[in-house]
PDB file of C-alpha atoms in Angstrom:
ATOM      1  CA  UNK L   1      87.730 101.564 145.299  1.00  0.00           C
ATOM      2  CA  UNK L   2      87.871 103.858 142.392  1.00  0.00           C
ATOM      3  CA  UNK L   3      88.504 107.967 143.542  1.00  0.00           C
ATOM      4  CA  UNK L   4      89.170 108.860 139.497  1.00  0.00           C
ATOM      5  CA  UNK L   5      87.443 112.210 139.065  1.00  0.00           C
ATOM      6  CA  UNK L   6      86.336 110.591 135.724  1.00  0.00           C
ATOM      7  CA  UNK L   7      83.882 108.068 137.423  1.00  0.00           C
ATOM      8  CA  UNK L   8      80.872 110.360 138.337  1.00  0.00           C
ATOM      9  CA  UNK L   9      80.583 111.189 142.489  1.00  0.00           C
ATOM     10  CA  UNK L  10      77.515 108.886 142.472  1.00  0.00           C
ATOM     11  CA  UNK L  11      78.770 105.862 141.203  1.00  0.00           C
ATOM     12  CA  UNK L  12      82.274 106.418 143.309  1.00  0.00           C
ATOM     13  CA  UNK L  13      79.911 106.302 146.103  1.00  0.00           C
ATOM     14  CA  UNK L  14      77.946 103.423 144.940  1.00  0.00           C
ATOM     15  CA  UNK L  15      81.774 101.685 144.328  1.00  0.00           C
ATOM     16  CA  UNK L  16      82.712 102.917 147.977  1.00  0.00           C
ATOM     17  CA  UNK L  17      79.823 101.650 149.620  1.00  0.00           C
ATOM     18  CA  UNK L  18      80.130  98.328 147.796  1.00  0.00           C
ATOM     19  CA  UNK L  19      83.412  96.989 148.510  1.00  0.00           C
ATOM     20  CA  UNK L  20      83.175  98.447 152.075  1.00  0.00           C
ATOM     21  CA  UNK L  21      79.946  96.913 153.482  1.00  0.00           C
ATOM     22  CA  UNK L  22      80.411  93.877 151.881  1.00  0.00           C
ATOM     23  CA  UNK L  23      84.079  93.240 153.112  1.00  0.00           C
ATOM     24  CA  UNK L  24      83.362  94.925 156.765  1.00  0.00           C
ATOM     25  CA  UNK L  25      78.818  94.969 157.230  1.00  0.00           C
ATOM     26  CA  UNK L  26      76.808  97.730 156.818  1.00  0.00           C
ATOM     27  CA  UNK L  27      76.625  99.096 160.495  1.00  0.00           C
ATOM     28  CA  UNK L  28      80.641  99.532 160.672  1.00  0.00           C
ATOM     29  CA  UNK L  29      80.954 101.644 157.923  1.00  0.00           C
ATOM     30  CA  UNK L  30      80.005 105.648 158.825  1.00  0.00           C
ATOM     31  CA  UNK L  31      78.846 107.672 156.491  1.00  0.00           C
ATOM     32  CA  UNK L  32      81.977 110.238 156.828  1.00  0.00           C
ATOM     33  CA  UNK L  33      83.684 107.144 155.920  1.00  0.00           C
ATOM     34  CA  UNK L  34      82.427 106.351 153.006  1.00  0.00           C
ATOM     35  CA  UNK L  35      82.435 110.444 151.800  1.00  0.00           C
ATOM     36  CA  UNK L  36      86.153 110.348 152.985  1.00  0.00           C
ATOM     37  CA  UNK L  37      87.085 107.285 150.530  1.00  0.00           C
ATOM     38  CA  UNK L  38      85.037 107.725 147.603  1.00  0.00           C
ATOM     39  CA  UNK L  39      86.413 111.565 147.750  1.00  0.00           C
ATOM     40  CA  UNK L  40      83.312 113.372 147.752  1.00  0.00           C
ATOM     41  CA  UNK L  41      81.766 116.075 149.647  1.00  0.00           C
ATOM     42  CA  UNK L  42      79.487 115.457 152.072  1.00  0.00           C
ATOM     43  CA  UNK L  43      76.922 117.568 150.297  1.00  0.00           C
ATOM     44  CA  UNK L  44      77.697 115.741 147.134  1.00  0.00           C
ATOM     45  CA  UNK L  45      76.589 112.739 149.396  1.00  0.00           C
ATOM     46  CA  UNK L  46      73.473 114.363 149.914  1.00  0.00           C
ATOM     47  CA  UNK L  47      72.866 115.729 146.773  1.00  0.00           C
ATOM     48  CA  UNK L  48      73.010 111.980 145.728  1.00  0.00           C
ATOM     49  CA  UNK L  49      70.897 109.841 149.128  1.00  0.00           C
ATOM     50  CA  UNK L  50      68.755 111.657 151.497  1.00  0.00           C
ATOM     51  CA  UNK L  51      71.212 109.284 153.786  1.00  0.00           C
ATOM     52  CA  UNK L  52      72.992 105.815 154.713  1.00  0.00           C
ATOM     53  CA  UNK L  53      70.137 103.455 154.115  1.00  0.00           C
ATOM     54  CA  UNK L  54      69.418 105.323 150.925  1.00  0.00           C
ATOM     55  CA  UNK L  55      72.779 104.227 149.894  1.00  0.00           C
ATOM     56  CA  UNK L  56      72.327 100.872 151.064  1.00  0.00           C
ATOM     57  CA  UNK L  57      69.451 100.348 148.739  1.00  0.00           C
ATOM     58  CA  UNK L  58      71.021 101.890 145.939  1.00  0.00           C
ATOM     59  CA  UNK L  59      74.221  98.782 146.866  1.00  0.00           C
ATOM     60  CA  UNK L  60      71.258  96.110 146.706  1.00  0.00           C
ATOM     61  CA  UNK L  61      69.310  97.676 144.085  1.00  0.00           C
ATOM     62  CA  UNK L  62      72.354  97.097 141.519  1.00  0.00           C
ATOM     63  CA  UNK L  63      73.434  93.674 143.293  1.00  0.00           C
ATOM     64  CA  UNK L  64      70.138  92.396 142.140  1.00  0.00           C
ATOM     65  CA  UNK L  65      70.216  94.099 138.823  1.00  0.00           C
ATOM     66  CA  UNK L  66      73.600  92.132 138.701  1.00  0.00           C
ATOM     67  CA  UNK L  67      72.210  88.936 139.303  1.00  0.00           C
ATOM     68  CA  UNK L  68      69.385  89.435 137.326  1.00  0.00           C
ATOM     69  CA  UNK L  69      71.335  89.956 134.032  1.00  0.00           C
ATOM     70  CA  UNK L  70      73.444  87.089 135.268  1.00  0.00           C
ATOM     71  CA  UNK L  71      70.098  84.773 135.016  1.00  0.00           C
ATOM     72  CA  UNK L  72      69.409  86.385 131.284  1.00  0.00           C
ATOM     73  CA  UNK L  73      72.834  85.851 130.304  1.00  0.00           C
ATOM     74  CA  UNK L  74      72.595  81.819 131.204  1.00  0.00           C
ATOM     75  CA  UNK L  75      69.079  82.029 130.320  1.00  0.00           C
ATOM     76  CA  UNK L  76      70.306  82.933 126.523  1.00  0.00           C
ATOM     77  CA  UNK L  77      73.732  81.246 126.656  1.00  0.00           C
ATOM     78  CA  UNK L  78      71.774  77.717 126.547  1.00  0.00           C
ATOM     79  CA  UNK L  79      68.082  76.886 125.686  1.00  0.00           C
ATOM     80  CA  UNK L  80      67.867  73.584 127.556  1.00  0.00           C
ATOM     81  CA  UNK L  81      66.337  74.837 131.401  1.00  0.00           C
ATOM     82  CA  UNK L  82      69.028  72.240 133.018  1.00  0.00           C
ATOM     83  CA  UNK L  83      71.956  73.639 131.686  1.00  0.00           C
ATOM     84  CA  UNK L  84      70.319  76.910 132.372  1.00  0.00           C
ATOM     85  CA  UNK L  85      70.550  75.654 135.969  1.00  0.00           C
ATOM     86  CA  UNK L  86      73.968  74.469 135.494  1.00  0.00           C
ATOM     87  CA  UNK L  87      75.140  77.787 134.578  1.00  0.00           C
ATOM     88  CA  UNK L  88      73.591  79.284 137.391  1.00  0.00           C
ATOM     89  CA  UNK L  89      74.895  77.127 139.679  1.00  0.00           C
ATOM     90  CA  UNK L  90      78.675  77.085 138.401  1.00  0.00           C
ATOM     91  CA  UNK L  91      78.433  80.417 138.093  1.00  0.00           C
ATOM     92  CA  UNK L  92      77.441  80.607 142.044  1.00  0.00           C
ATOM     93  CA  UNK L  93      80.368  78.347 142.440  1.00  0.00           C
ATOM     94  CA  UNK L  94      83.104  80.825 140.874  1.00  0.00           C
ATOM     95  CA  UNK L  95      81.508  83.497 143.160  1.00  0.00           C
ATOM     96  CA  UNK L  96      82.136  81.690 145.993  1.00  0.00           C
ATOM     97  CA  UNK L  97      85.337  81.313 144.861  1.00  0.00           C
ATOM     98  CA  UNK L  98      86.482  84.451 144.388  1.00  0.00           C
ATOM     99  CA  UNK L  99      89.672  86.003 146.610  1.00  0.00           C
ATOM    100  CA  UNK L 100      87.476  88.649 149.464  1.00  0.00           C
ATOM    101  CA  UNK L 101      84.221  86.096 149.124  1.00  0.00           C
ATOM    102  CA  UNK L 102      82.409  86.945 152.479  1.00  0.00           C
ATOM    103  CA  UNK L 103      78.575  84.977 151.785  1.00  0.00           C
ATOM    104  CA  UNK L 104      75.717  86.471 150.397  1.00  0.00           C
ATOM    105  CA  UNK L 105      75.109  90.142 150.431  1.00  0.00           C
ATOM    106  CA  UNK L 106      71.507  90.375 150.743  1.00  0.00           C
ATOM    107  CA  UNK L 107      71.781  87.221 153.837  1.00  0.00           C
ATOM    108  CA  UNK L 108      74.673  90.146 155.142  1.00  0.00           C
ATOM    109  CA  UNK L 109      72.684  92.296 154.867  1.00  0.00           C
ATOM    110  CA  UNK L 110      69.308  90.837 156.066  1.00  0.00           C
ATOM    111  CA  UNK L 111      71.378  90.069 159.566  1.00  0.00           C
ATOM    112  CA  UNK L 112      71.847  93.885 159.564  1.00  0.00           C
ATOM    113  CA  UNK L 113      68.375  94.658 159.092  1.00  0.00           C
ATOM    114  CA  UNK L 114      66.226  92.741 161.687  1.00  0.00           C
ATOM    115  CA  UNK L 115      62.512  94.561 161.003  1.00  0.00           C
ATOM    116  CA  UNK L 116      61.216  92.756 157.728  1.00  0.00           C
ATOM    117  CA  UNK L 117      59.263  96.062 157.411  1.00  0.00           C
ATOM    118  CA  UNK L 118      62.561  97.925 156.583  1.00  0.00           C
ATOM    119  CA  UNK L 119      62.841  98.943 152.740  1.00  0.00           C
ATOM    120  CA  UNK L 120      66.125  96.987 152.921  1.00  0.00           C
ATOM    121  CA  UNK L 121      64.675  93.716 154.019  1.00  0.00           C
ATOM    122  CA  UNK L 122      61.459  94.273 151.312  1.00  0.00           C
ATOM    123  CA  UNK L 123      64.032  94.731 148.949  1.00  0.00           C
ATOM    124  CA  UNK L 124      65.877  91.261 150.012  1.00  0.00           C
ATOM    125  CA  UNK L 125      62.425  89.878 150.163  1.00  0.00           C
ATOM    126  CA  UNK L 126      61.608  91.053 146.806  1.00  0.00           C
ATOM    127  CA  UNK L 127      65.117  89.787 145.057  1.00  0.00           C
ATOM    128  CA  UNK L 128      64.553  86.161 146.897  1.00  0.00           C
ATOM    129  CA  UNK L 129      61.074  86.631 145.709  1.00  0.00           C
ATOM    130  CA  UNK L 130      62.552  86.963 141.990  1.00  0.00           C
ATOM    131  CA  UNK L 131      64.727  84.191 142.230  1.00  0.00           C
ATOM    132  CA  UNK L 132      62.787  81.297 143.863  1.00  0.00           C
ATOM    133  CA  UNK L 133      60.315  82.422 140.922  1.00  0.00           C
ATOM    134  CA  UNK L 134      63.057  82.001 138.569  1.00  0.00           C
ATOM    135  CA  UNK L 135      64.471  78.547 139.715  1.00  0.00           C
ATOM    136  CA  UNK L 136      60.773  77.575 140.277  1.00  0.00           C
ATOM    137  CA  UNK L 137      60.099  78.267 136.019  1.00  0.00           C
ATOM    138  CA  UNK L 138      63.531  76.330 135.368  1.00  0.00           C
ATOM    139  CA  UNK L 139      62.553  73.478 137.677  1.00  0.00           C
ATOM    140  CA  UNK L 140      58.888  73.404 135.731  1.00  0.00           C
ATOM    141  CA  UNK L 141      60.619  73.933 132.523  1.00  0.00           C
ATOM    142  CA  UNK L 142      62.790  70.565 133.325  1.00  0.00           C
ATOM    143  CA  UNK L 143      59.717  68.642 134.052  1.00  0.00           C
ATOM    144  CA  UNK L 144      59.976  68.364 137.826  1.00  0.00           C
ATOM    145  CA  UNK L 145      56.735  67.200 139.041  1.00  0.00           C
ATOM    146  CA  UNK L 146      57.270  69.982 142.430  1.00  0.00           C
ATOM    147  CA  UNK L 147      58.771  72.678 141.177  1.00  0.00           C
ATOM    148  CA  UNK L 148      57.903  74.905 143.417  1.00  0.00           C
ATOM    149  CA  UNK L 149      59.350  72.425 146.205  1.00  0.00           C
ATOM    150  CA  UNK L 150      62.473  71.887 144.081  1.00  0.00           C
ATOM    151  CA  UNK L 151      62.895  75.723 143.850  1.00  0.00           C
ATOM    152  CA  UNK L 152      62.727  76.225 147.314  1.00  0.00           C
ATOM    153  CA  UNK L 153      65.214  73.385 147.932  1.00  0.00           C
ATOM    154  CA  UNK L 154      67.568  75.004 145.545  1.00  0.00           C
ATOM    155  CA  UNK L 155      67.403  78.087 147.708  1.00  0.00           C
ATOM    156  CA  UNK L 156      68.363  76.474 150.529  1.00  0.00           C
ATOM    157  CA  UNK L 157      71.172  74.982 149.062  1.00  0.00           C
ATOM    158  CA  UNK L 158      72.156  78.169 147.738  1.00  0.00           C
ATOM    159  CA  UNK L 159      72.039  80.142 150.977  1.00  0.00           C
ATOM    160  CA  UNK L 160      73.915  77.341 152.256  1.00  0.00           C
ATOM    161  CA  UNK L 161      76.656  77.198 150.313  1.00  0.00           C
ATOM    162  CA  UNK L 162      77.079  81.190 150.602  1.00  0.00           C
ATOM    163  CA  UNK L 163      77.430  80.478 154.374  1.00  0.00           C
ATOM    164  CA  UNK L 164      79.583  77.236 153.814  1.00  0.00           C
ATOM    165  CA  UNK L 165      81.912  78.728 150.743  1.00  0.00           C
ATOM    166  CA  UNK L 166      82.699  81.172 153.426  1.00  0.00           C
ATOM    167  CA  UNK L 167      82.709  79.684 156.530  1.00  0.00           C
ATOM    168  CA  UNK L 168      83.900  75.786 155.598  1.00  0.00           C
ATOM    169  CA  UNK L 169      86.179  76.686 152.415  1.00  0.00           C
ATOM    170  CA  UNK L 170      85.213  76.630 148.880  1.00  0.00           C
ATOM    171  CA  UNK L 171      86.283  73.661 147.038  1.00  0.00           C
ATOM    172  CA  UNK L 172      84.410  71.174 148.699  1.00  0.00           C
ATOM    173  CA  UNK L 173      81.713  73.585 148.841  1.00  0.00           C
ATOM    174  CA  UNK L 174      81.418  74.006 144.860  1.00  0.00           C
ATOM    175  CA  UNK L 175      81.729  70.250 144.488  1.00  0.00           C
ATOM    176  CA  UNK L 176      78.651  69.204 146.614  1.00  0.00           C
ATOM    177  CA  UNK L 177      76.658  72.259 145.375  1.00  0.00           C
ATOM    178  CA  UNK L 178      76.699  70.933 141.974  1.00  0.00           C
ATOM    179  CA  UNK L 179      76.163  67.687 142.991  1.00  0.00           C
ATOM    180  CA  UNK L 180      73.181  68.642 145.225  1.00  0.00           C
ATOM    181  CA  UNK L 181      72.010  70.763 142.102  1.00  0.00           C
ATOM    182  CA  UNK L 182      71.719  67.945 139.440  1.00  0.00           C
ATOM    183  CA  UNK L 183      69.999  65.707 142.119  1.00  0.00           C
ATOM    184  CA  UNK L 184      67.925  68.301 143.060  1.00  0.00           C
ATOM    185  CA  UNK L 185      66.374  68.300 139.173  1.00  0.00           C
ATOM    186  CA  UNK L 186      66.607  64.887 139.136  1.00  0.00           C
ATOM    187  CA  UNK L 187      63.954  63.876 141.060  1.00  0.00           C
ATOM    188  CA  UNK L 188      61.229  63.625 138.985  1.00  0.00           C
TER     189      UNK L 188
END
């Protein structure tokens, strides 16, 4: 967590809230908390989010916007649609990876939020929304005769291994994900 006084109270918030809801959830972390660590004032907090699941959205909001420019990167890194998905998927591999990986942040935080009505779960609706839409393009780009069906599947597998890279340990995890990606394309 970053408490420089050059990184603007907002974003030391954002920072804050970010490493501590996803290493601990959502619901353990207080609000005085979070002003405590990211060494603002609580009316700083205010100033900033009208309150906690303001700040929550504000955490997803720029998770997705991180993803998203993830996809454009691999998107314009190769112009075939399969290695497009190839990136995307050994990209979701590192991730998983990574020292502190605790699964997916919007599936964390969709167990947090039970009422699908709640602006946080539209939000996770609307970022799964994005990126079934996204795979489903790449699948039709790749000539896969369902790729609606084949972007769904790739979901599935992706939720999955966010679940299984932290629950089941991450090298076999990446090796069957990629696996399970290519055939996944494949089967046209």
């Amino acid at each position: 967590m970053s408490t420089e006084t050059s990184v603007k109270p907002r974003q030391r918030l954002l920072d804050t809230a970010a490493e501590l809801f996803y290493a601990e959830g959502i619901q353990a972390v207080g609000v005085d908390r979070l002003i405590s660590m990211a060494g603002v004032t609580k009316a700083t907090f205010y100033r900033h989010f009208h309150g906690k699941d303001e700040l929550v959205l504000a955490y997803l909001h720029t998770r997705d916007e991180d993803i998203r420019a993830r996809a454009a990167q691999a998107a314009a890194a190769a112009k075939d649609p399969a290695h497009v998905v190839e990136l995307l998927v050994a990209g979701l591999a590192e991730e998983i990876c990574e020292p502190g990986f605790r699964g997916c942040p919007f599936i964390n935080a969709a167990a947090e939020y039970p009422d699908p009505q709640h602006p946080v779960r539209q939000l996770i609706a609307a970022h799964r929304a994005w990126f079934r839409k996204t795979l489903a393009e790449l699948a039709r780009a790749c000539g896969h005769p369902t790729p609606d069906a084949a972007a769904a599947a790739l979901v599935l597998l992706r939720d999955g291994a966010m679940a299984g890279g932290y629950l089941d340990g991450q090298d076999a995890v990446r090796t069957h994900l990629r696996s399970t990606a290519r055939s996944l394309l494949r089967a046209n």
